[in-house]
Short mmCIF file of N, CA, C and O in Angstrom, two decimals:
data_model
loop_
_atom_site.label_atom_id
_atom_site.label_comp_id
_atom_site.label_asym_id
_atom_site.label_seq_id
_atom_site.Cartn_x
_atom_site.Cartn_y
_atom_site.Cartn_z
N MET A 249 -118.16 74.72 -53.08
CA MET A 249 -117.94 74.03 -51.84
C MET A 249 -116.67 74.57 -51.20
O MET A 249 -115.65 74.70 -51.86
N ASN A 250 -116.72 74.89 -49.92
CA ASN A 250 -115.56 75.40 -49.22
C ASN A 250 -114.86 74.26 -48.50
O ASN A 250 -115.48 73.54 -47.72
N THR A 251 -113.58 74.13 -48.76
CA THR A 251 -112.78 73.13 -48.06
C THR A 251 -111.58 73.83 -47.45
O THR A 251 -111.02 74.75 -48.04
N ASP A 252 -111.23 73.39 -46.23
CA ASP A 252 -110.06 73.97 -45.57
C ASP A 252 -108.79 73.50 -46.25
O ASP A 252 -108.61 72.30 -46.46
N GLN A 253 -107.95 74.45 -46.59
CA GLN A 253 -106.66 74.13 -47.19
C GLN A 253 -105.60 74.94 -46.48
O GLN A 253 -105.77 76.13 -46.23
N ARG A 254 -104.52 74.28 -46.16
CA ARG A 254 -103.38 75.00 -45.59
C ARG A 254 -102.70 75.81 -46.67
O ARG A 254 -102.39 75.30 -47.74
N THR A 255 -102.50 77.06 -46.36
CA THR A 255 -101.87 77.91 -47.36
C THR A 255 -100.43 78.25 -47.02
O THR A 255 -99.67 78.66 -47.87
N ARG A 256 -100.07 78.08 -45.72
CA ARG A 256 -98.69 78.39 -45.35
C ARG A 256 -98.34 77.61 -44.08
O ARG A 256 -99.20 77.16 -43.34
N THR A 257 -97.05 77.50 -43.84
CA THR A 257 -96.56 76.83 -42.65
C THR A 257 -96.62 77.81 -41.48
O THR A 257 -96.30 78.99 -41.63
N ALA A 258 -97.01 77.31 -40.33
CA ALA A 258 -97.10 78.17 -39.15
C ALA A 258 -95.73 78.73 -38.80
O ALA A 258 -94.70 78.07 -39.00
N ARG A 259 -95.70 79.95 -38.26
CA ARG A 259 -94.43 80.59 -37.91
C ARG A 259 -93.67 79.78 -36.86
O ARG A 259 -92.45 79.71 -36.90
N THR A 260 -94.39 79.20 -35.94
CA THR A 260 -93.73 78.41 -34.90
C THR A 260 -92.96 77.25 -35.50
O THR A 260 -91.83 76.99 -35.13
N ALA A 261 -93.58 76.57 -36.43
CA ALA A 261 -92.92 75.43 -37.08
C ALA A 261 -91.69 75.90 -37.84
O ALA A 261 -90.64 75.22 -37.84
N GLN A 262 -91.78 77.05 -38.49
CA GLN A 262 -90.63 77.58 -39.21
C GLN A 262 -89.50 77.93 -38.26
O GLN A 262 -88.33 77.68 -38.54
N ALA A 263 -89.84 78.51 -37.12
CA ALA A 263 -88.81 78.89 -36.14
C ALA A 263 -88.12 77.66 -35.57
O ALA A 263 -86.90 77.63 -35.43
N VAL A 264 -88.90 76.64 -35.24
CA VAL A 264 -88.32 75.41 -34.69
C VAL A 264 -87.42 74.75 -35.73
O VAL A 264 -86.32 74.32 -35.42
N LYS A 265 -87.89 74.70 -36.96
CA LYS A 265 -87.08 74.09 -38.02
C LYS A 265 -85.80 74.90 -38.25
O LYS A 265 -84.71 74.33 -38.41
N GLY A 266 -85.89 76.22 -38.23
CA GLY A 266 -84.72 77.06 -38.42
C GLY A 266 -83.71 76.89 -37.30
O GLY A 266 -82.50 76.81 -37.53
N ALA A 267 -84.19 76.83 -36.05
CA ALA A 267 -83.29 76.63 -34.91
C ALA A 267 -82.63 75.26 -34.97
O ALA A 267 -81.44 75.12 -34.69
N ARG A 268 -83.38 74.26 -35.36
CA ARG A 268 -82.82 72.91 -35.47
C ARG A 268 -81.74 72.86 -36.55
O ARG A 268 -80.68 72.27 -36.35
N THR A 269 -82.00 73.50 -37.67
CA THR A 269 -81.01 73.54 -38.75
C THR A 269 -79.75 74.28 -38.31
O THR A 269 -78.63 73.84 -38.59
N ALA A 270 -79.92 75.38 -37.59
CA ALA A 270 -78.76 76.14 -37.11
C ALA A 270 -77.93 75.32 -36.14
O ALA A 270 -76.70 75.33 -36.20
N ARG A 271 -78.59 74.60 -35.24
CA ARG A 271 -77.84 73.76 -34.28
C ARG A 271 -77.07 72.66 -34.99
O ARG A 271 -75.99 72.27 -34.57
N GLN A 272 -77.63 72.13 -36.06
CA GLN A 272 -76.94 71.08 -36.81
C GLN A 272 -75.71 71.63 -37.52
O GLN A 272 -74.72 70.93 -37.69
N ARG A 273 -75.74 72.91 -37.92
CA ARG A 273 -74.60 73.51 -38.61
C ARG A 273 -73.46 73.83 -37.66
O ARG A 273 -72.31 73.89 -38.06
N ILE A 274 -73.77 74.08 -36.39
CA ILE A 274 -72.75 74.44 -35.42
C ILE A 274 -72.26 73.15 -34.77
O ILE A 274 -72.90 72.60 -33.88
N ASN A 275 -71.13 72.67 -35.23
CA ASN A 275 -70.62 71.38 -34.77
C ASN A 275 -69.64 71.50 -33.61
O ASN A 275 -69.50 70.59 -32.82
N THR A 276 -68.94 72.61 -33.51
CA THR A 276 -67.91 72.74 -32.49
C THR A 276 -68.12 74.01 -31.67
O THR A 276 -68.81 74.94 -32.09
N ARG A 277 -67.49 74.04 -30.52
CA ARG A 277 -67.55 75.23 -29.67
C ARG A 277 -66.88 76.41 -30.37
O ARG A 277 -67.32 77.55 -30.25
N ALA A 278 -65.82 76.15 -31.13
CA ALA A 278 -65.13 77.22 -31.85
C ALA A 278 -66.07 77.89 -32.85
O ALA A 278 -66.05 79.12 -33.00
N GLN A 279 -66.89 77.10 -33.52
CA GLN A 279 -67.85 77.68 -34.46
C GLN A 279 -68.87 78.53 -33.72
O GLN A 279 -69.24 79.61 -34.17
N PHE A 280 -69.34 78.05 -32.57
CA PHE A 280 -70.29 78.80 -31.76
C PHE A 280 -69.70 80.14 -31.36
O PHE A 280 -70.34 81.18 -31.49
N VAL A 281 -68.47 80.13 -30.86
CA VAL A 281 -67.81 81.36 -30.42
C VAL A 281 -67.65 82.32 -31.59
O VAL A 281 -67.91 83.53 -31.46
N ARG A 282 -67.24 81.80 -32.74
CA ARG A 282 -67.05 82.64 -33.92
C ARG A 282 -68.37 83.26 -34.38
O ARG A 282 -68.44 84.46 -34.69
N ILE A 283 -69.43 82.48 -34.39
CA ILE A 283 -70.73 82.98 -34.83
C ILE A 283 -71.27 84.03 -33.86
O ILE A 283 -71.77 85.08 -34.26
N MET A 284 -71.14 83.78 -32.56
CA MET A 284 -71.61 84.74 -31.56
C MET A 284 -70.83 86.05 -31.67
O MET A 284 -71.41 87.14 -31.63
N ALA A 285 -69.52 85.96 -31.83
CA ALA A 285 -68.69 87.16 -31.96
C ALA A 285 -69.09 87.94 -33.22
O ALA A 285 -69.18 89.17 -33.18
N SER A 286 -69.34 87.24 -34.30
CA SER A 286 -69.74 87.88 -35.54
C SER A 286 -71.09 88.59 -35.38
O SER A 286 -71.26 89.72 -35.82
N GLN A 287 -72.04 87.92 -34.73
CA GLN A 287 -73.35 88.51 -34.53
C GLN A 287 -73.26 89.76 -33.64
O GLN A 287 -73.90 90.77 -33.91
N LEU A 288 -72.48 89.67 -32.56
CA LEU A 288 -72.32 90.82 -31.69
C LEU A 288 -71.66 91.98 -32.42
O LEU A 288 -72.03 93.14 -32.21
N ASP A 289 -70.70 91.68 -33.28
CA ASP A 289 -70.03 92.73 -34.05
C ASP A 289 -70.98 93.40 -35.03
O ASP A 289 -70.86 94.58 -35.30
N LYS A 290 -71.93 92.63 -35.57
CA LYS A 290 -72.93 93.22 -36.47
C LYS A 290 -73.91 94.09 -35.70
O LYS A 290 -74.36 95.12 -36.18
N ILE A 291 -74.25 93.67 -34.48
CA ILE A 291 -75.19 94.44 -33.65
C ILE A 291 -74.56 95.76 -33.22
O ILE A 291 -75.16 96.81 -33.34
N ALA A 292 -73.35 95.66 -32.66
CA ALA A 292 -72.63 96.86 -32.20
C ALA A 292 -71.15 96.63 -32.48
O ALA A 292 -70.49 95.89 -31.75
N PRO A 293 -70.62 97.22 -33.55
CA PRO A 293 -69.22 96.98 -33.93
C PRO A 293 -68.25 97.24 -32.78
O PRO A 293 -68.33 98.25 -32.09
N GLY A 294 -67.35 96.28 -32.60
CA GLY A 294 -66.33 96.39 -31.56
C GLY A 294 -66.68 95.71 -30.25
O GLY A 294 -65.86 95.64 -29.35
N THR A 295 -67.88 95.17 -30.13
CA THR A 295 -68.31 94.55 -28.88
C THR A 295 -67.62 93.21 -28.66
O THR A 295 -67.63 92.35 -29.54
N THR A 296 -66.99 93.05 -27.51
CA THR A 296 -66.39 91.77 -27.15
C THR A 296 -66.94 91.24 -25.83
O THR A 296 -66.70 90.08 -25.49
N ARG A 297 -67.67 92.07 -25.08
CA ARG A 297 -68.25 91.60 -23.82
C ARG A 297 -69.63 92.21 -23.63
O ARG A 297 -69.83 93.39 -23.89
N VAL A 298 -70.56 91.36 -23.20
CA VAL A 298 -71.91 91.80 -22.86
C VAL A 298 -72.09 91.55 -21.37
O VAL A 298 -71.96 90.42 -20.91
N ARG A 299 -72.35 92.62 -20.63
CA ARG A 299 -72.56 92.49 -19.19
C ARG A 299 -74.01 92.85 -18.89
O ARG A 299 -74.53 93.83 -19.40
N THR A 300 -74.67 92.02 -18.07
CA THR A 300 -76.05 92.26 -17.70
C THR A 300 -76.18 92.31 -16.19
O THR A 300 -75.52 91.56 -15.47
N VAL A 301 -77.03 93.21 -15.71
CA VAL A 301 -77.29 93.34 -14.28
C VAL A 301 -78.79 93.52 -14.10
O VAL A 301 -79.36 94.48 -14.62
N PRO A 302 -79.46 92.59 -13.39
CA PRO A 302 -80.88 92.79 -13.13
C PRO A 302 -81.08 93.90 -12.09
O PRO A 302 -80.35 93.95 -11.10
N VAL A 303 -81.99 94.81 -12.36
CA VAL A 303 -82.27 95.92 -11.45
C VAL A 303 -83.78 96.06 -11.28
O VAL A 303 -84.56 95.57 -12.10
N THR A 304 -84.17 96.73 -10.22
CA THR A 304 -85.58 97.04 -10.00
C THR A 304 -85.72 98.55 -10.02
O THR A 304 -85.03 99.26 -9.28
N ARG A 305 -86.59 99.04 -10.87
CA ARG A 305 -86.82 100.48 -10.98
C ARG A 305 -88.32 100.72 -11.08
O ARG A 305 -88.99 100.10 -11.90
N ASP A 306 -88.82 101.59 -10.24
CA ASP A 306 -90.25 101.87 -10.18
C ASP A 306 -91.06 100.58 -9.98
O ASP A 306 -92.09 100.36 -10.62
N ASP A 307 -90.53 99.72 -9.10
CA ASP A 307 -91.17 98.43 -8.78
C ASP A 307 -91.30 97.50 -9.98
O ASP A 307 -92.16 96.64 -10.02
N ARG A 308 -90.45 97.69 -10.98
CA ARG A 308 -90.45 96.81 -12.16
C ARG A 308 -89.07 96.23 -12.35
O ARG A 308 -88.07 96.93 -12.24
N ARG A 309 -89.02 94.95 -12.65
CA ARG A 309 -87.74 94.29 -12.93
C ARG A 309 -87.28 94.67 -14.33
O ARG A 309 -88.04 94.61 -15.28
N ARG A 310 -86.03 95.06 -14.43
CA ARG A 310 -85.41 95.41 -15.71
C ARG A 310 -84.00 94.84 -15.72
O ARG A 310 -83.50 94.39 -14.70
N THR A 311 -83.36 94.91 -16.85
CA THR A 311 -81.99 94.43 -16.95
C THR A 311 -81.13 95.54 -17.56
O THR A 311 -81.45 96.07 -18.63
N TRP A 312 -80.07 95.87 -16.86
CA TRP A 312 -79.11 96.87 -17.34
C TRP A 312 -78.09 96.12 -18.20
O TRP A 312 -77.52 95.12 -17.76
N VAL A 313 -77.85 96.58 -19.40
CA VAL A 313 -76.93 95.91 -20.33
C VAL A 313 -75.82 96.88 -20.70
O VAL A 313 -76.07 98.03 -21.05
N VAL A 314 -74.58 96.39 -20.61
CA VAL A 314 -73.41 97.18 -21.00
C VAL A 314 -72.64 96.40 -22.04
O VAL A 314 -72.36 95.21 -21.85
N LEU A 315 -72.31 97.05 -23.14
CA LEU A 315 -71.49 96.44 -24.19
C LEU A 315 -70.10 97.04 -24.10
O LEU A 315 -69.95 98.26 -24.16
N ASP A 316 -69.09 96.18 -23.95
CA ASP A 316 -67.71 96.64 -23.81
C ASP A 316 -66.88 96.20 -25.00
O ASP A 316 -67.15 95.17 -25.64
N ASP A 317 -65.80 96.94 -25.27
CA ASP A 317 -64.85 96.54 -26.30
C ASP A 317 -63.72 95.73 -25.66
O ASP A 317 -63.75 95.42 -24.47
N ALA A 318 -62.70 95.40 -26.43
CA ALA A 318 -61.60 94.56 -25.94
C ALA A 318 -60.82 95.22 -24.82
O ALA A 318 -60.25 94.54 -23.96
N ALA A 319 -60.80 96.55 -24.76
CA ALA A 319 -60.08 97.26 -23.72
C ALA A 319 -60.93 97.49 -22.47
O ALA A 319 -60.46 98.08 -21.51
N GLY A 320 -62.19 97.05 -22.50
CA GLY A 320 -63.07 97.22 -21.35
C GLY A 320 -63.82 98.53 -21.34
O GLY A 320 -64.48 98.85 -20.37
N ARG A 321 -63.73 99.28 -22.42
CA ARG A 321 -64.46 100.55 -22.51
C ARG A 321 -65.85 100.30 -23.10
O ARG A 321 -66.01 99.44 -23.96
N PRO A 322 -66.86 101.05 -22.67
CA PRO A 322 -68.20 100.89 -23.23
C PRO A 322 -68.24 101.22 -24.72
O PRO A 322 -67.58 102.15 -25.17
N VAL A 323 -68.99 100.44 -25.46
CA VAL A 323 -69.18 100.66 -26.89
C VAL A 323 -70.36 101.60 -27.06
O VAL A 323 -71.40 101.43 -26.41
N ALA A 324 -70.20 102.59 -27.91
CA ALA A 324 -71.30 103.52 -28.19
C ALA A 324 -72.33 102.80 -29.05
O ALA A 324 -72.07 102.46 -30.21
N ALA A 325 -73.49 102.54 -28.46
CA ALA A 325 -74.55 101.84 -29.18
C ALA A 325 -75.89 102.31 -28.64
O ALA A 325 -75.99 102.74 -27.49
N GLY A 326 -76.91 102.21 -29.45
CA GLY A 326 -78.23 102.65 -29.06
C GLY A 326 -78.98 101.60 -28.25
O GLY A 326 -78.50 100.48 -28.02
N LEU A 327 -80.17 101.96 -27.85
CA LEU A 327 -81.01 101.09 -27.05
C LEU A 327 -81.34 99.80 -27.79
O LEU A 327 -81.32 98.71 -27.22
N ASP A 328 -81.61 99.91 -29.08
CA ASP A 328 -81.94 98.72 -29.87
C ASP A 328 -80.76 97.75 -29.92
O ASP A 328 -80.95 96.53 -29.88
N ALA A 329 -79.55 98.26 -30.02
CA ALA A 329 -78.36 97.39 -30.05
C ALA A 329 -78.20 96.68 -28.71
O ALA A 329 -77.86 95.48 -28.68
N HIS A 330 -78.44 97.38 -27.61
CA HIS A 330 -78.34 96.75 -26.30
C HIS A 330 -79.38 95.66 -26.14
O HIS A 330 -79.09 94.56 -25.66
N ARG A 331 -80.59 95.93 -26.58
CA ARG A 331 -81.66 94.91 -26.52
C ARG A 331 -81.31 93.71 -27.39
O ARG A 331 -81.52 92.57 -27.00
N ALA A 332 -80.82 93.98 -28.59
CA ALA A 332 -80.49 92.88 -29.51
C ALA A 332 -79.36 92.02 -28.95
O ALA A 332 -79.42 90.78 -29.04
N ALA A 333 -78.35 92.63 -28.38
CA ALA A 333 -77.23 91.87 -27.81
C ALA A 333 -77.70 91.03 -26.63
O ALA A 333 -77.33 89.85 -26.50
N TYR A 334 -78.53 91.61 -25.78
CA TYR A 334 -79.07 90.87 -24.64
C TYR A 334 -79.93 89.70 -25.12
O TYR A 334 -79.81 88.57 -24.63
N GLY A 335 -80.76 89.93 -26.11
CA GLY A 335 -81.59 88.86 -26.66
C GLY A 335 -80.75 87.74 -27.28
O GLY A 335 -81.06 86.57 -27.11
N LEU A 336 -79.68 88.11 -27.98
CA LEU A 336 -78.80 87.13 -28.59
C LEU A 336 -78.17 86.23 -27.53
O LEU A 336 -78.18 85.00 -27.64
N VAL A 337 -77.65 86.84 -26.48
CA VAL A 337 -77.00 86.06 -25.42
C VAL A 337 -78.02 85.21 -24.67
O VAL A 337 -77.76 84.06 -24.34
N GLN A 338 -79.22 85.76 -24.43
CA GLN A 338 -80.26 84.99 -23.75
C GLN A 338 -80.65 83.76 -24.57
O GLN A 338 -80.84 82.68 -24.02
N ARG A 339 -80.79 83.93 -25.87
CA ARG A 339 -81.17 82.80 -26.73
C ARG A 339 -80.04 81.77 -26.83
O ARG A 339 -80.28 80.58 -26.99
N ALA A 340 -78.81 82.24 -26.75
CA ALA A 340 -77.67 81.32 -26.83
C ALA A 340 -77.53 80.48 -25.57
O ALA A 340 -77.03 79.36 -25.61
N PHE A 341 -77.97 81.05 -24.43
CA PHE A 341 -77.87 80.35 -23.15
C PHE A 341 -79.25 80.34 -22.47
O PHE A 341 -79.46 81.03 -21.47
N PRO A 342 -80.20 79.56 -22.99
CA PRO A 342 -81.57 79.61 -22.47
C PRO A 342 -81.72 79.07 -21.05
O PRO A 342 -82.67 79.42 -20.36
N LEU A 343 -80.79 78.27 -20.58
CA LEU A 343 -80.91 77.69 -19.24
C LEU A 343 -80.21 78.51 -18.16
O LEU A 343 -80.25 78.16 -16.99
N ALA A 344 -79.57 79.60 -18.54
CA ALA A 344 -78.85 80.43 -17.57
C ALA A 344 -79.83 81.17 -16.67
O ALA A 344 -80.94 81.51 -17.07
N ASP A 345 -79.40 81.41 -15.43
CA ASP A 345 -80.20 82.16 -14.47
C ASP A 345 -79.92 83.64 -14.68
O ASP A 345 -78.88 84.14 -14.28
N TRP A 346 -80.85 84.34 -15.30
CA TRP A 346 -80.66 85.75 -15.64
C TRP A 346 -81.05 86.68 -14.51
O TRP A 346 -81.06 87.90 -14.68
N SER A 347 -81.36 86.12 -13.33
CA SER A 347 -81.69 86.97 -12.19
C SER A 347 -80.44 87.38 -11.42
O SER A 347 -80.53 88.05 -10.40
N VAL A 348 -79.28 86.98 -11.89
CA VAL A 348 -78.00 87.38 -11.29
C VAL A 348 -77.18 88.10 -12.36
O VAL A 348 -77.38 87.88 -13.55
N PRO A 349 -76.24 88.95 -11.96
CA PRO A 349 -75.40 89.63 -12.96
C PRO A 349 -74.59 88.61 -13.78
O PRO A 349 -74.05 87.65 -13.23
N ARG A 350 -74.53 88.81 -15.07
CA ARG A 350 -73.81 87.91 -15.98
C ARG A 350 -72.87 88.69 -16.87
O ARG A 350 -73.08 89.87 -17.15
N SER A 351 -71.84 87.99 -17.34
CA SER A 351 -70.90 88.58 -18.28
C SER A 351 -70.59 87.53 -19.35
O SER A 351 -70.19 86.42 -19.03
N TYR A 352 -70.81 87.90 -20.61
CA TYR A 352 -70.48 87.01 -21.72
C TYR A 352 -69.29 87.60 -22.47
O TYR A 352 -69.32 88.75 -22.90
N ASP A 353 -68.23 86.79 -22.59
CA ASP A 353 -67.02 87.20 -23.30
C ASP A 353 -67.04 86.58 -24.68
O ASP A 353 -66.98 85.34 -24.82
N ALA A 354 -67.13 87.40 -25.71
CA ALA A 354 -67.23 86.90 -27.08
C ALA A 354 -65.92 86.29 -27.58
O ALA A 354 -65.92 85.52 -28.54
N ARG A 355 -64.79 86.60 -26.94
CA ARG A 355 -63.52 86.02 -27.36
C ARG A 355 -63.39 84.57 -26.92
O ARG A 355 -62.79 83.76 -27.62
N THR A 356 -63.95 84.25 -25.76
CA THR A 356 -63.83 82.88 -25.23
C THR A 356 -65.13 82.10 -25.30
O THR A 356 -65.12 80.88 -25.21
N GLY A 357 -66.26 82.80 -25.42
CA GLY A 357 -67.55 82.13 -25.45
C GLY A 357 -68.04 81.73 -24.07
O GLY A 357 -68.94 80.91 -23.94
N VAL A 358 -67.48 82.33 -23.04
CA VAL A 358 -67.83 81.96 -21.67
C VAL A 358 -68.86 82.93 -21.11
O VAL A 358 -68.67 84.14 -21.16
N LEU A 359 -69.94 82.37 -20.56
CA LEU A 359 -70.93 83.14 -19.83
C LEU A 359 -70.69 82.87 -18.35
O LEU A 359 -70.76 81.74 -17.90
N ALA A 360 -70.37 83.91 -17.60
CA ALA A 360 -70.03 83.75 -16.19
C ALA A 360 -70.88 84.66 -15.32
O ALA A 360 -71.40 85.67 -15.78
N VAL A 361 -71.00 84.27 -14.05
CA VAL A 361 -71.65 85.14 -13.08
C VAL A 361 -70.70 86.31 -12.84
O VAL A 361 -69.51 86.13 -12.62
N ASP A 362 -71.23 87.51 -12.90
CA ASP A 362 -70.42 88.72 -12.78
C ASP A 362 -70.68 89.37 -11.42
O ASP A 362 -71.36 90.38 -11.32
N GLU A 363 -70.14 88.75 -10.39
CA GLU A 363 -70.32 89.27 -9.04
C GLU A 363 -69.45 90.49 -8.83
O GLU A 363 -68.29 90.51 -9.22
N PRO A 364 -70.01 91.51 -8.19
CA PRO A 364 -69.20 92.70 -7.93
C PRO A 364 -68.12 92.39 -6.88
O PRO A 364 -68.36 91.66 -5.93
N THR A 365 -66.94 92.90 -7.09
CA THR A 365 -65.84 92.69 -6.16
C THR A 365 -65.21 94.04 -5.82
O THR A 365 -65.34 94.99 -6.57
N ALA A 366 -64.56 94.06 -4.70
CA ALA A 366 -63.85 95.28 -4.28
C ALA A 366 -62.40 94.93 -4.02
O ALA A 366 -62.08 93.81 -3.61
N PRO A 367 -61.49 95.84 -4.27
CA PRO A 367 -60.09 95.58 -3.99
C PRO A 367 -59.89 95.27 -2.50
O PRO A 367 -60.54 95.86 -1.64
N ALA A 368 -58.98 94.35 -2.20
CA ALA A 368 -58.72 93.95 -0.81
C ALA A 368 -58.24 95.14 0.03
O ALA A 368 -58.48 95.18 1.24
N GLU A 369 -57.56 96.09 -0.63
CA GLU A 369 -57.04 97.24 0.10
C GLU A 369 -58.13 98.07 0.77
O GLU A 369 -57.89 98.78 1.75
N LEU A 370 -59.35 97.98 0.26
CA LEU A 370 -60.45 98.76 0.84
C LEU A 370 -60.95 98.16 2.15
O LEU A 370 -61.59 98.84 2.94
N GLY A 371 -60.68 96.88 2.36
CA GLY A 371 -61.09 96.23 3.60
C GLY A 371 -62.59 96.09 3.75
O GLY A 371 -63.11 96.02 4.86
N LEU A 372 -63.30 96.01 2.65
CA LEU A 372 -64.75 95.90 2.70
C LEU A 372 -65.24 94.49 3.01
O LEU A 372 -66.37 94.32 3.43
N ASP A 373 -64.42 93.49 2.76
CA ASP A 373 -64.85 92.11 2.98
C ASP A 373 -64.33 91.57 4.30
O ASP A 373 -63.92 90.42 4.41
N THR A 374 -64.38 92.37 5.34
CA THR A 374 -63.93 91.94 6.65
C THR A 374 -65.02 91.27 7.46
O THR A 374 -64.76 90.69 8.50
N ALA A 375 -66.26 91.34 6.98
CA ALA A 375 -67.36 90.70 7.70
C ALA A 375 -67.19 89.19 7.66
O ALA A 375 -66.67 88.62 6.68
N THR A 376 -67.66 88.51 8.69
CA THR A 376 -67.54 87.06 8.78
C THR A 376 -68.22 86.39 7.61
O THR A 376 -67.73 85.42 7.05
N GLU A 377 -69.40 86.90 7.19
CA GLU A 377 -70.13 86.30 6.09
C GLU A 377 -69.35 86.36 4.77
O GLU A 377 -69.45 85.49 3.94
N ALA A 378 -68.57 87.41 4.60
CA ALA A 378 -67.83 87.60 3.37
C ALA A 378 -66.65 86.63 3.27
O ALA A 378 -66.20 86.30 2.18
N ARG A 379 -66.14 86.17 4.38
CA ARG A 379 -64.97 85.28 4.36
C ARG A 379 -65.36 83.81 4.27
O ARG A 379 -64.50 82.96 4.18
N GLN A 380 -66.62 83.50 4.27
CA GLN A 380 -67.04 82.09 4.22
C GLN A 380 -67.11 81.58 2.84
O GLN A 380 -67.28 82.23 1.90
#
């Protein structure tokens, strides 16, 4: 006689349980910042900032990712490291609007909108719309 028997837990249930357990272990913002910095360092050693810029190329939406060190210089890392860092930051901030440029600082744990700016000496923001 054949009877249905569960042989394993569904992956979705395991993922939800794992995420819930992880959230319970992270009690303070300092722990969150420390864990994120550690994960980024494992992905690409020396990374302290992840910058993302949404771009359109060949009529497809993509995201440009730059990994910087503490001095603001790009970290030498492969495509997989850039993808992993972007995925880590996206999962850490699921409610963020990723259709705008973002910058995550691993030292402070702050995810901010990374709007491009120009030095005032260039006089590029003289338009009325820019001063509002």
